[in-house]
Short mmCIF file of C-alpha atoms in Angstrom, two decimals:
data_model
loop_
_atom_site.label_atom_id
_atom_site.label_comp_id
_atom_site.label_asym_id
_atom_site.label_seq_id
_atom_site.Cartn_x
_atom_site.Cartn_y
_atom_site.Cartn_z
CA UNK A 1435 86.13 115.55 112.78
CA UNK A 1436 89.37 114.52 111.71
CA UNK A 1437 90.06 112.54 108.39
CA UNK A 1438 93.92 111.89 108.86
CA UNK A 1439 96.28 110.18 110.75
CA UNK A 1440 98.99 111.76 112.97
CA UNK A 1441 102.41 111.62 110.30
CA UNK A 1442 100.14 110.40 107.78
CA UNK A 1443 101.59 111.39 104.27
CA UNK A 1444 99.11 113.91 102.32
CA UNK A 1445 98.87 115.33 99.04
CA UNK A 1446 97.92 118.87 97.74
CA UNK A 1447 94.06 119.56 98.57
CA UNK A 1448 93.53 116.23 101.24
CA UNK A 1449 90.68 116.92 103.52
CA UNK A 1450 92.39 116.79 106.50
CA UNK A 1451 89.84 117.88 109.05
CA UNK A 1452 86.16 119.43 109.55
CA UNK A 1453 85.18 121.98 111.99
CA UNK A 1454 86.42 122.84 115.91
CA UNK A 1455 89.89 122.57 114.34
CA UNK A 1456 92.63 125.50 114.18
CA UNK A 1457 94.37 125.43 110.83
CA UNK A 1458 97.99 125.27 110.95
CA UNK A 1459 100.66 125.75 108.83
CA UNK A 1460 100.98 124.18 105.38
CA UNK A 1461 97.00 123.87 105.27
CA UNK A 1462 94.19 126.19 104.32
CA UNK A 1463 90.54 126.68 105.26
CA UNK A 1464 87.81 126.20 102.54
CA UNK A 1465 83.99 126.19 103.95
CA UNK A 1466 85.01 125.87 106.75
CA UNK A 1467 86.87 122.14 106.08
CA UNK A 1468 90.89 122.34 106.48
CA UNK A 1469 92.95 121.12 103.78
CA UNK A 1470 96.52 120.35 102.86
CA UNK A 1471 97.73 122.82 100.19
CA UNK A 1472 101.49 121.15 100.38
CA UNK A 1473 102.77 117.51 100.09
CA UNK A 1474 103.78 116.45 103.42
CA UNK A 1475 103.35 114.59 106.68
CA UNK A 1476 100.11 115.78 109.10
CA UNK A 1477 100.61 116.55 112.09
CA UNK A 1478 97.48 116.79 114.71
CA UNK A 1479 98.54 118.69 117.67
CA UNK A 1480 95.21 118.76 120.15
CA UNK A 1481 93.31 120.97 118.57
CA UNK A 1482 95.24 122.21 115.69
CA UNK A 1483 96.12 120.45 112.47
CA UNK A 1484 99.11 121.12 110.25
CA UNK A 1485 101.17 119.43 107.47
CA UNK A 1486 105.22 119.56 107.84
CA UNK A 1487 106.06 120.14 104.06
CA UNK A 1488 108.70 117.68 102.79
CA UNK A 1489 109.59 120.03 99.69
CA UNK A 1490 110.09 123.60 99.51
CA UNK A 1491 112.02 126.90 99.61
CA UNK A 1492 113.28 128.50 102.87
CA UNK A 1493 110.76 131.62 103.11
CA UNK A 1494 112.55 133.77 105.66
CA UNK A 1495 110.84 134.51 108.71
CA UNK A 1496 111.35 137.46 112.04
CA UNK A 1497 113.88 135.57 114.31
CA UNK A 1498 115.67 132.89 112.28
CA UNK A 1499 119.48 132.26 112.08
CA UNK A 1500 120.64 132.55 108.25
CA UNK A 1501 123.52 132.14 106.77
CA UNK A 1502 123.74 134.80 103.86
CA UNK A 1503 126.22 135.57 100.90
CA UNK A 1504 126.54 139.18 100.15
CA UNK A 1505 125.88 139.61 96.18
CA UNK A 1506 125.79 143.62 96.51
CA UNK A 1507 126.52 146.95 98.48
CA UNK A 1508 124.58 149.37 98.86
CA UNK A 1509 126.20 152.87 100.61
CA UNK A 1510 124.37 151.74 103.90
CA UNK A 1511 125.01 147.91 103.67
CA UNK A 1512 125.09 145.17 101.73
CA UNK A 1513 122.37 142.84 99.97
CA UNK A 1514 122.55 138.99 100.93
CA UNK A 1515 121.44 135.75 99.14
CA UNK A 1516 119.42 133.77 101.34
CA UNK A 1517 118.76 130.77 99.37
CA UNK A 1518 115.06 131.91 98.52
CA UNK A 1519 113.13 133.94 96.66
CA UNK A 1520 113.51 137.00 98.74
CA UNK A 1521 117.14 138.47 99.45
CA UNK A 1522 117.91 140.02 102.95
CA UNK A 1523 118.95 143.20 103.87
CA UNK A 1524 121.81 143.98 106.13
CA UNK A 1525 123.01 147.78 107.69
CA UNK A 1526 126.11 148.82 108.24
CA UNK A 1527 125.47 150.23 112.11
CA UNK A 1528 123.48 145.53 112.39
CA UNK A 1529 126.58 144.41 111.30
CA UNK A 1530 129.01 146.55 113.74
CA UNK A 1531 126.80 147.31 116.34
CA UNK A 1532 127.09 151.03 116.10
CA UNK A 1533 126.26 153.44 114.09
CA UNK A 1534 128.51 154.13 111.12
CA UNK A 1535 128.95 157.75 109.47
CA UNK A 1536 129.15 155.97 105.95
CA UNK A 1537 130.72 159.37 104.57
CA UNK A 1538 133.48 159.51 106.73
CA UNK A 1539 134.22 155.45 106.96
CA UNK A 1540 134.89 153.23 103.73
CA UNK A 1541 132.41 149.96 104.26
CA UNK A 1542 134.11 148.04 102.62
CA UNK A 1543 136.40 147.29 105.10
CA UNK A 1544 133.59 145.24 107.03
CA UNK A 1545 131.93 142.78 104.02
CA UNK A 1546 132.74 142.20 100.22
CA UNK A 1547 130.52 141.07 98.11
CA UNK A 1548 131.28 136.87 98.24
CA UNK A 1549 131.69 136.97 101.87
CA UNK A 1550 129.23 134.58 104.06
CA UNK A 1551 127.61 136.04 107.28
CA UNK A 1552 126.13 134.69 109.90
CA UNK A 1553 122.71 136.76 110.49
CA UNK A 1554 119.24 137.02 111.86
CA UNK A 1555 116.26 137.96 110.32
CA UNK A 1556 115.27 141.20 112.50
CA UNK A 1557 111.94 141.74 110.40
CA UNK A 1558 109.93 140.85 107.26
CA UNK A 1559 107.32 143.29 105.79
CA UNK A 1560 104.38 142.67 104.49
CA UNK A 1561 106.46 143.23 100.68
CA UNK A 1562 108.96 140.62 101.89
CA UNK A 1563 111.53 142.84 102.32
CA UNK A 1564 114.09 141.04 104.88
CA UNK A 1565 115.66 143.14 107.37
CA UNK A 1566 119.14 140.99 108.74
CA UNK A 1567 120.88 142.08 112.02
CA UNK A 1568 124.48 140.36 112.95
CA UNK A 1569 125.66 142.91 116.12
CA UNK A 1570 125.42 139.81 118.51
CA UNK A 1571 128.59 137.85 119.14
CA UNK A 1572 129.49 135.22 116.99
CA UNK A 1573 127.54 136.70 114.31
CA UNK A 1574 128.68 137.71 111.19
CA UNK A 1575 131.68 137.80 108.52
CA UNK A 1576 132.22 134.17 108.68
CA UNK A 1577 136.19 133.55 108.93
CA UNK A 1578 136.30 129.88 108.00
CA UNK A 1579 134.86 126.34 107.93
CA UNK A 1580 133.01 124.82 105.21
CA UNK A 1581 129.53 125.92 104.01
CA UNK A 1582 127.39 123.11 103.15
CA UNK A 1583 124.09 123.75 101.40
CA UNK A 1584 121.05 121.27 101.98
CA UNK A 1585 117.38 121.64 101.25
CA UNK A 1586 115.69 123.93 103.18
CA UNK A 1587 113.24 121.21 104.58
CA UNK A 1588 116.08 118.95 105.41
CA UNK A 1589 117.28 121.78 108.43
CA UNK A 1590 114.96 120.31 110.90
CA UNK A 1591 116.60 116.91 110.59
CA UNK A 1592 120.12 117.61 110.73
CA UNK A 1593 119.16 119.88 113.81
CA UNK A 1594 117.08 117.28 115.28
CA UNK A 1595 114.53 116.74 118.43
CA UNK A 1596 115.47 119.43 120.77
CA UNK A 1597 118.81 119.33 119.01
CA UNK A 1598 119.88 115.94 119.57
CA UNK A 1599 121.55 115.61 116.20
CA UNK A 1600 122.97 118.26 116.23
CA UNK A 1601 124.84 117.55 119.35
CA UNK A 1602 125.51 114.32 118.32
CA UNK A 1603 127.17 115.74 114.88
CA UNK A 1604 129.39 118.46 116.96
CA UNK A 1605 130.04 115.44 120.00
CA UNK A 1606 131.32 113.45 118.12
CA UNK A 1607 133.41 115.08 115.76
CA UNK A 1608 134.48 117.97 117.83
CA UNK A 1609 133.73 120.10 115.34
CA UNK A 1610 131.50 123.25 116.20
CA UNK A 1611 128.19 123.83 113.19
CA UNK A 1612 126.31 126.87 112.72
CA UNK A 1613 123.10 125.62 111.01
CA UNK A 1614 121.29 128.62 109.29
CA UNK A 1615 117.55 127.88 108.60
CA UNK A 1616 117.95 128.38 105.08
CA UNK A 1617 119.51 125.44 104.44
CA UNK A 1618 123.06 126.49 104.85
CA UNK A 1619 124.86 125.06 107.37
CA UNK A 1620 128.79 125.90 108.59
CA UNK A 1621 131.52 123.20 109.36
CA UNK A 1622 134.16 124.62 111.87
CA UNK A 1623 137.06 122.27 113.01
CA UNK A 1624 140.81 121.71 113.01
CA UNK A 1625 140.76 118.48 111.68
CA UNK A 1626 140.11 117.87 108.05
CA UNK A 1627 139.20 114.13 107.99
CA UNK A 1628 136.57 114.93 110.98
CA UNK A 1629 135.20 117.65 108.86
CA UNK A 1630 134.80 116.26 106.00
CA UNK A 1631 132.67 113.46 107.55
CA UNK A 1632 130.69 115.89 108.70
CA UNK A 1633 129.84 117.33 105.69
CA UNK A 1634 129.47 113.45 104.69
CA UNK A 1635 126.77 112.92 107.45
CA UNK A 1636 124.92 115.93 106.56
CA UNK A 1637 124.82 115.17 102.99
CA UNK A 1638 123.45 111.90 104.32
CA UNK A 1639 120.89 113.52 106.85
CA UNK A 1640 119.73 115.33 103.59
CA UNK A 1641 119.20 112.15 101.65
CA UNK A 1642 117.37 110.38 104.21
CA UNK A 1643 115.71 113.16 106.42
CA UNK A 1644 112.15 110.32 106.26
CA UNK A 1645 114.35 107.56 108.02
CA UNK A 1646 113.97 106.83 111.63
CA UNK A 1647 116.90 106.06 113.52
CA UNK A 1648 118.79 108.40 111.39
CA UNK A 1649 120.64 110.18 115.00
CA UNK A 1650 121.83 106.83 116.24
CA UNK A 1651 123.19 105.48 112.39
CA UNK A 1652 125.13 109.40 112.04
CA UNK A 1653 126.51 108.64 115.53
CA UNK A 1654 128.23 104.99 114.74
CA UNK A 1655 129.12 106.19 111.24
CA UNK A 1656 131.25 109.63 112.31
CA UNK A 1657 132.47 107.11 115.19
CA UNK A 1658 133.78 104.49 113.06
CA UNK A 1659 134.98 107.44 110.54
CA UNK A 1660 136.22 109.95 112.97
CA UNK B 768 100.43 111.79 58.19
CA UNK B 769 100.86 110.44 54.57
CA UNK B 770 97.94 107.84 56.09
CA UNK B 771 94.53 108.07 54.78
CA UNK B 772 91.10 108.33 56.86
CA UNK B 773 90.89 105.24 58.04
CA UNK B 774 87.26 104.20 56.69
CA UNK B 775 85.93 103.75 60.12
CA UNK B 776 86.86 104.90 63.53
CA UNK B 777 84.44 102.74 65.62
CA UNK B 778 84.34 99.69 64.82
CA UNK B 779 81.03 97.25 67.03
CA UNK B 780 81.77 100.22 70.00
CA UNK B 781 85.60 99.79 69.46
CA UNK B 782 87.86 102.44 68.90
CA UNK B 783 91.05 101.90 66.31
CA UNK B 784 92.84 100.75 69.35
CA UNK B 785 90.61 98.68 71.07
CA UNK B 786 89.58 100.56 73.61
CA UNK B 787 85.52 101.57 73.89
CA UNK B 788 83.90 105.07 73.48
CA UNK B 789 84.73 105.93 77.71
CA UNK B 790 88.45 104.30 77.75
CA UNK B 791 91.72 105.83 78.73
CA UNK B 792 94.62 105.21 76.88
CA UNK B 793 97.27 103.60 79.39
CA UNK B 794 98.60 105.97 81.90
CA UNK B 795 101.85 106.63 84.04
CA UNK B 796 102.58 109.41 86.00
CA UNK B 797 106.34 109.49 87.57
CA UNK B 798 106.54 112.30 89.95
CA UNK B 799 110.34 113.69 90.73
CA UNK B 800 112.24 112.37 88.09
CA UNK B 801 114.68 115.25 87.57
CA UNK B 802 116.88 116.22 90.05
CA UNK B 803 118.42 119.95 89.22
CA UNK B 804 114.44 121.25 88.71
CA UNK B 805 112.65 121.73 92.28
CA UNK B 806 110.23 119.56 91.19
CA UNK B 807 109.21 117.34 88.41
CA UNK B 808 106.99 114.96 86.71
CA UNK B 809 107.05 112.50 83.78
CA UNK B 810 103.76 111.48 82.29
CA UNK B 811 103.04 108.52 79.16
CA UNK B 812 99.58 108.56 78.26
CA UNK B 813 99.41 106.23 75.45
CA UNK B 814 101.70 107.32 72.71
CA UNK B 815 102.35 110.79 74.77
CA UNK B 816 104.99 111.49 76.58
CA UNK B 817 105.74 114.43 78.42
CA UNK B 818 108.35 115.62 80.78
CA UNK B 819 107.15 118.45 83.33
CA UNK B 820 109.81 120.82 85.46
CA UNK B 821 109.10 123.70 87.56
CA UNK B 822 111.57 126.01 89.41
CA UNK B 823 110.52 128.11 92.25
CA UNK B 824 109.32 130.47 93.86
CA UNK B 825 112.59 132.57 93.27
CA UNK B 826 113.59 135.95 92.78
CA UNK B 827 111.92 137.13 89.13
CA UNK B 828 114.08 138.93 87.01
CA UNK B 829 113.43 141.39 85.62
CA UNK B 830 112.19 143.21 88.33
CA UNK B 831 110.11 145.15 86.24
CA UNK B 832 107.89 141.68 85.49
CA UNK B 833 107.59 141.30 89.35
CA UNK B 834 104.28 141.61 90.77
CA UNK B 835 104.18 143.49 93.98
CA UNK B 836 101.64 141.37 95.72
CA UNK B 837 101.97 137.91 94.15
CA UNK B 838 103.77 135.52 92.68
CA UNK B 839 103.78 135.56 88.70
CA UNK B 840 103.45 131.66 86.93
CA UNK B 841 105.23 131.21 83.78
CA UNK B 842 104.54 128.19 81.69
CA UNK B 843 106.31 127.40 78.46
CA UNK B 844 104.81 123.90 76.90
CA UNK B 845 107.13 123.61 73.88
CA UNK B 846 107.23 120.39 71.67
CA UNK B 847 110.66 118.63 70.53
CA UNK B 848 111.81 118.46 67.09
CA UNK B 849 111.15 114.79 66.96
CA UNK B 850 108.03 114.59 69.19
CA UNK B 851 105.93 114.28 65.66
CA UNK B 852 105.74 112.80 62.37
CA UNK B 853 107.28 115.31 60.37
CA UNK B 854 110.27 117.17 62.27
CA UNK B 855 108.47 120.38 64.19
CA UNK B 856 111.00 123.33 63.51
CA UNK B 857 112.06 123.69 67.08
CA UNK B 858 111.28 126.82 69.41
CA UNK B 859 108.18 128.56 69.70
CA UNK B 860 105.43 129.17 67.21
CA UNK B 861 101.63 130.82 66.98
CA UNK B 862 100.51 127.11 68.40
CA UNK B 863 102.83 126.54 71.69
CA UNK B 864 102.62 130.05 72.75
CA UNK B 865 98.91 130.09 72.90
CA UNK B 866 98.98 126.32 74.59
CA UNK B 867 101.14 127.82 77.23
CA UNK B 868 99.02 130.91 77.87
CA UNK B 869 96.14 128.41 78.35
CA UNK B 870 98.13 126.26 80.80
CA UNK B 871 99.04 129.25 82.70
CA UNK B 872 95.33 130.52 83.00
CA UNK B 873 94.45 126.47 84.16
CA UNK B 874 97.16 126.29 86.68
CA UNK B 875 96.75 129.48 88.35
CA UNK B 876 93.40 128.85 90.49
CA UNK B 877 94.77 126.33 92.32
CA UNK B 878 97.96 128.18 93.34
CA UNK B 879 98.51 130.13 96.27
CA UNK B 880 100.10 132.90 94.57
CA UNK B 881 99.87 136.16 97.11
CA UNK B 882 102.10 133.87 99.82
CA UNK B 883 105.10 134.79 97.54
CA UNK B 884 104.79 138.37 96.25
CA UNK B 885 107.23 139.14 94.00
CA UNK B 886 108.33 135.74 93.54
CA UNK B 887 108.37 134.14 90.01
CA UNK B 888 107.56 130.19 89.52
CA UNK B 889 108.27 128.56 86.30
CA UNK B 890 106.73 125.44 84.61
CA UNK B 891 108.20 124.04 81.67
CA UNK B 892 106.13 121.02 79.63
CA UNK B 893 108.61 119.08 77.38
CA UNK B 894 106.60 116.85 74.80
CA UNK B 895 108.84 113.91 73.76
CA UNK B 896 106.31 112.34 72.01
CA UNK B 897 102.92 113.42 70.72
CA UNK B 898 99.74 111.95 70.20
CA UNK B 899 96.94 114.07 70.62
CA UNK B 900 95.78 115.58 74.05
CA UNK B 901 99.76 116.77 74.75
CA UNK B 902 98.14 120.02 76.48
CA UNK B 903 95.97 118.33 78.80
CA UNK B 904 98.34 115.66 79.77
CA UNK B 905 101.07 118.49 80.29
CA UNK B 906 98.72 119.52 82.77
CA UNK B 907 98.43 116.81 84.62
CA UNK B 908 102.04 116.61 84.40
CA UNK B 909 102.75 119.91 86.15
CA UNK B 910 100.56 119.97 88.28
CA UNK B 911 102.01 117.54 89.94
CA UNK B 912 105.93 119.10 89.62
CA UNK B 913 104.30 121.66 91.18
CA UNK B 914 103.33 119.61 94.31
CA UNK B 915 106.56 117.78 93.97
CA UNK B 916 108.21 121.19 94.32
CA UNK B 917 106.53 121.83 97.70
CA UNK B 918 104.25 124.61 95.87
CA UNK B 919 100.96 125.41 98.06
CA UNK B 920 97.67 124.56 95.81
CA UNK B 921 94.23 124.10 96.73
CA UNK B 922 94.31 120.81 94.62
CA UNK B 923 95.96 119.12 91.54
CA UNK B 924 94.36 119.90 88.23
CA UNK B 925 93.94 117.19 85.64
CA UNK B 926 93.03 117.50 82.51
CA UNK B 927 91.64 114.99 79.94
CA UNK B 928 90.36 115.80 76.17
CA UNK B 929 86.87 114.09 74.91
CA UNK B 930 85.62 114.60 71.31
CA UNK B 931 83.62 112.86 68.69
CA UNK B 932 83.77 110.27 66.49
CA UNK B 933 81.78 108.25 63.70
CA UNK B 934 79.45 110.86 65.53
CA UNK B 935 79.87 108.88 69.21
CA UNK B 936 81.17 111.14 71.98
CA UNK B 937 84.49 109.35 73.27
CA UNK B 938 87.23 109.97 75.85
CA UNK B 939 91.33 110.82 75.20
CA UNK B 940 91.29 110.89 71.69
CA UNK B 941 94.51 109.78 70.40
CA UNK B 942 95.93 110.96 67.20
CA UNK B 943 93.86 109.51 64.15
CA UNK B 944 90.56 110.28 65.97
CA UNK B 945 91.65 113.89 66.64
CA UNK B 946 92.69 113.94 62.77
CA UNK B 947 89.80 112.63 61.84
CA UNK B 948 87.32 112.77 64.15
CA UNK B 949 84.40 115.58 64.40
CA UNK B 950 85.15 117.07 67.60
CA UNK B 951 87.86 117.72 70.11
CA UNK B 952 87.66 119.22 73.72
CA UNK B 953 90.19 119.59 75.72
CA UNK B 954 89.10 120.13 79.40
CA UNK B 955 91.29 120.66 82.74
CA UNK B 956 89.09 120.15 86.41
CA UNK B 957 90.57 120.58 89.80
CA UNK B 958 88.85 117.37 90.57
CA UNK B 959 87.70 118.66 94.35
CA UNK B 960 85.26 120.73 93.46
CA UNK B 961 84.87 119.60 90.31
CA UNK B 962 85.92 123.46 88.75
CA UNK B 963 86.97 123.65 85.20
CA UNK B 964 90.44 125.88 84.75
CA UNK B 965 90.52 124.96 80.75
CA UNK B 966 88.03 123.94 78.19
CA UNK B 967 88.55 124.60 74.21
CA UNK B 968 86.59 123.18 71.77
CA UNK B 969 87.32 122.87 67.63
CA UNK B 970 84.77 120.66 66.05
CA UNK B 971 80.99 120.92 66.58
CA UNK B 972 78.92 119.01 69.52
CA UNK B 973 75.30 119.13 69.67
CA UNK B 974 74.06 121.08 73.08
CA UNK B 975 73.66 117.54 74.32
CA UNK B 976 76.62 115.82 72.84
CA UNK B 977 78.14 118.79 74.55
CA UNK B 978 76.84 117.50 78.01
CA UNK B 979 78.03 114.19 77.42
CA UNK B 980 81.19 115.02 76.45
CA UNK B 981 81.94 116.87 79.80
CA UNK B 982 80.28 114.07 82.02
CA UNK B 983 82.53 111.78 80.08
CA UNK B 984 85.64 114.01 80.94
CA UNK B 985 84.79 114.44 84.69
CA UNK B 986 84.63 110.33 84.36
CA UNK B 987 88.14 110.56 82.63
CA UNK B 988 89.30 113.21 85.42
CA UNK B 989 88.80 111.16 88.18
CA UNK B 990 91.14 108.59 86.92
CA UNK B 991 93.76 110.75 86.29
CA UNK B 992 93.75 112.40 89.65
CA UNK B 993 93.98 108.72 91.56
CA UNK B 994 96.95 108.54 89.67
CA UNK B 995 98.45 111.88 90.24
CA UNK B 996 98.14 111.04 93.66
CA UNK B 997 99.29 107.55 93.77
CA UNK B 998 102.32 109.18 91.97
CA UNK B 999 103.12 111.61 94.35
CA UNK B 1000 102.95 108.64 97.26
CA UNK B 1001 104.85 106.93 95.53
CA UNK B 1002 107.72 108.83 95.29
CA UNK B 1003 107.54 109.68 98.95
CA UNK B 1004 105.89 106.92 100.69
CA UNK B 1005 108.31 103.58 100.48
CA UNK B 1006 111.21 106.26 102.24
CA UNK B 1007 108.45 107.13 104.74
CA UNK B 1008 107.65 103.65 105.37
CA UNK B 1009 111.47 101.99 105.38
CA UNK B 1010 112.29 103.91 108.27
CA UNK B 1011 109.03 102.46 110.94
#
């Protein structure tokens, strides 16, 4: 039995369902009732119930693009911010795609400590302990652009349904955005002006992520901007 | 505090303030108020009022304090320098540290800890202004700047204090009746299942006043927890709404 609406808004510890239900992410099981343990929107998918949090750190996961700020070396690699609670780990031979004889080469030709890199999360342990991998192409030191950082919980927004924002954004700006899951999100483009609305429309995406409507309103504001 | 005991507390079933023996004292709860903390709350109940922030989960440091399968909760409930009658000497004392140690224990059933091991969440409780039953209140408070900060929990927890006076067991005693009064209990539910995360007692209740007094507070509870909810909606429900 169900005792919410699809997108209704829920708070901490809202029965959201009883029984054949499969409990989803953002809820928890209790005597065998579902409930929501975060503050967010429900969402009922068939048979399985869940609750998109609208708050929240970025908890890294196997598989996600990040954008990462090395705060520390290591003699095998360097350790990157990720915007939440857990820092990510990233080897010498997953950032140059080989292996590296640390003794003989000096890393710190590849990555200070300040630089931004593009990475993936190759694999979380049960101790949290974030492995990062950045051999594929386009991955890695990040030469230039702006870094913007949003909320965490914001990302889905600016990248949109099936990425329709986020091809409106780059369309019509001609600017090219790397949007890393934790919240950080890179502005590439020759022209200033264009980038800088971009970094004006995300900041907006951020404030009103709720809104309906939002791709179209981004689309006529970077048009009348741009 | 130069006043003196008023003769009477209860006056034909009225307390000093009007209210009868199973009355709140007004109540407000503002949920995200501040915007550097991750989440927040804001709570006036009567003459109280008490800011709530919590930051979090994020790396703890030390690492030593980490825990290597959970998340550890600090609290620190601290009281300002002007928040009383007579200025408090500011920073912590025998009082606040024990307060916050009791918060602690009553917020950590309802969180889920062991999904952010070595993680550290912090709640601070600011009182502003105090008039009997700050810890309870400051419970309510951050409990919901936890669920404003996107914090998984079982539930809210709200607390509530009940106590005696003019020997009549009455709910959210306010300052003369806890000066005055007989007995003071402070008590903090997570209203769902009706568990109890805090009680203290200082006074004396008869086994049966004793039952009263916690019927009262589950009465009081269920107030409070409407309108930690209603808070919560509505600091995220007119932006939901605008945009149908």
């Amino acid at each position: 039995m169900l005792f919410v609406e699809n997108r209704e808004l829920v708070v901490p510890g809202r029965l959201l369902a009883e029984g054949d239900y499969f409990a989803g992410e953002g809820t928890f099981l209790e005597g065998g009732k579902i409930f929501s343990a975060v503050i967010g929107l429900a969402e009922i998918r068939e048979k399985s119930i869940s609750v998109i949090s609208l708050q929240g750190r970025y908890i890294p996961r196997r598989g996600d693009r990040v954008i990462g700020i090395v705060t520390d070396t290591h003699p095998f690699g360097w350790i990157l911010d990720l915007n939440s609670p857990y820092t990510g780990n990233l080897m010498v031979s997953e950032l140059v795609g080989r292996k590296v004889d640390v003794f003989r080469e000096d890393i710190g030709k590849f990555l200070r400590i300040g630089d931004a890199v593009l990475a993936e999360v190759r694999e979380v342990d049960e101790r949290w302990r974030v492995q990062l991998t950045a051999s594929e192409r386009g991955m890695g030191r990040i030469r230039g652009g702006r870094l913007v950082e949003i909320s965490p919980a914001k990302v889905p927004r600016v990248i949109g349904r099936k990425g329709s924002m986020l091809k409106v954004l780059e369309e019509t700006s001609g600017c090219r955005l790397e949007v890393g899951l934790n919240g950080r999100i890179l502005i590439r483009g020759r022209d200033l002006k264009k980038v800088n609305a971009v970094v004006e429309a995300i900041l907006l995406i951020e404030r009103e992520a709720h809104l309906s409507g939002l791709t179209d309103r981004i689309k006529a504001k970077l048009e009348r901007e741009g | 505090m130069a006043e003196a005991k008023p003769e009477k507390l209860l006056v034909d079933g009225r307390r000093l303030d009007g209210r009868r023996p199973d009355e709140l004292r007004p109540l407000r709860i503002k949920a995200g108020i501040l915007k550097r903390a991750d989440g927040s709350a804001y709570i006036e109940l009567g003459k109280n009022k008490i800011l709530a922030a919590v930051y979090g989960p994020k790396e703890m440091h030390p690492r030593h304090l980490q825990q290597a399968d959970v998340a550890v909760l600090r609290c620190r409930y601290n009281m300002a320098p002007f928040s009383v009658e007579e200025r408090k000497r500011p920073g912590p004392d025998r009082r606040s540290m024990e307060i916050s140690k009791v918060i602690r224990e009553a917020l950590e059933p309802v969180l889920f800890l062991h999904l952010y091991p070595r993680a550290v969440i912090d709640v601070f409780i600011e009182i502003l202004q105090a008039d009997a039953g700050t810890r309870t209140a400051g419970i309510t408070a951050a409990s919901v700047a936890l669920a404003d900060a996107g914090v998984p929990m079982r539930d809210l927890v709200a607390g509530i204090s009940v106590g005696k006076v003019d020997g009549t067991v009455v709910l959210d005693l306010m300052k003369e009746e806890d000066q005055w009064g007989e007995a003071d209990m402070p008590v903090a539910v997570m209203p769902r299942r009706k568990c109890i995360t805090l009680l203290q007692m200082d006074g004396n209740f008869t086994p049966q006043e004793f039952r009263q007094a916690l019927d009262l507070a589950f009465k009081g509870v269920e107030q409070i927890y409407e309108a930690q909810k209603e808070a919560l909606k509505e600091k995220y429900l007119p932006s939901l709404e605008e945009g149908r």
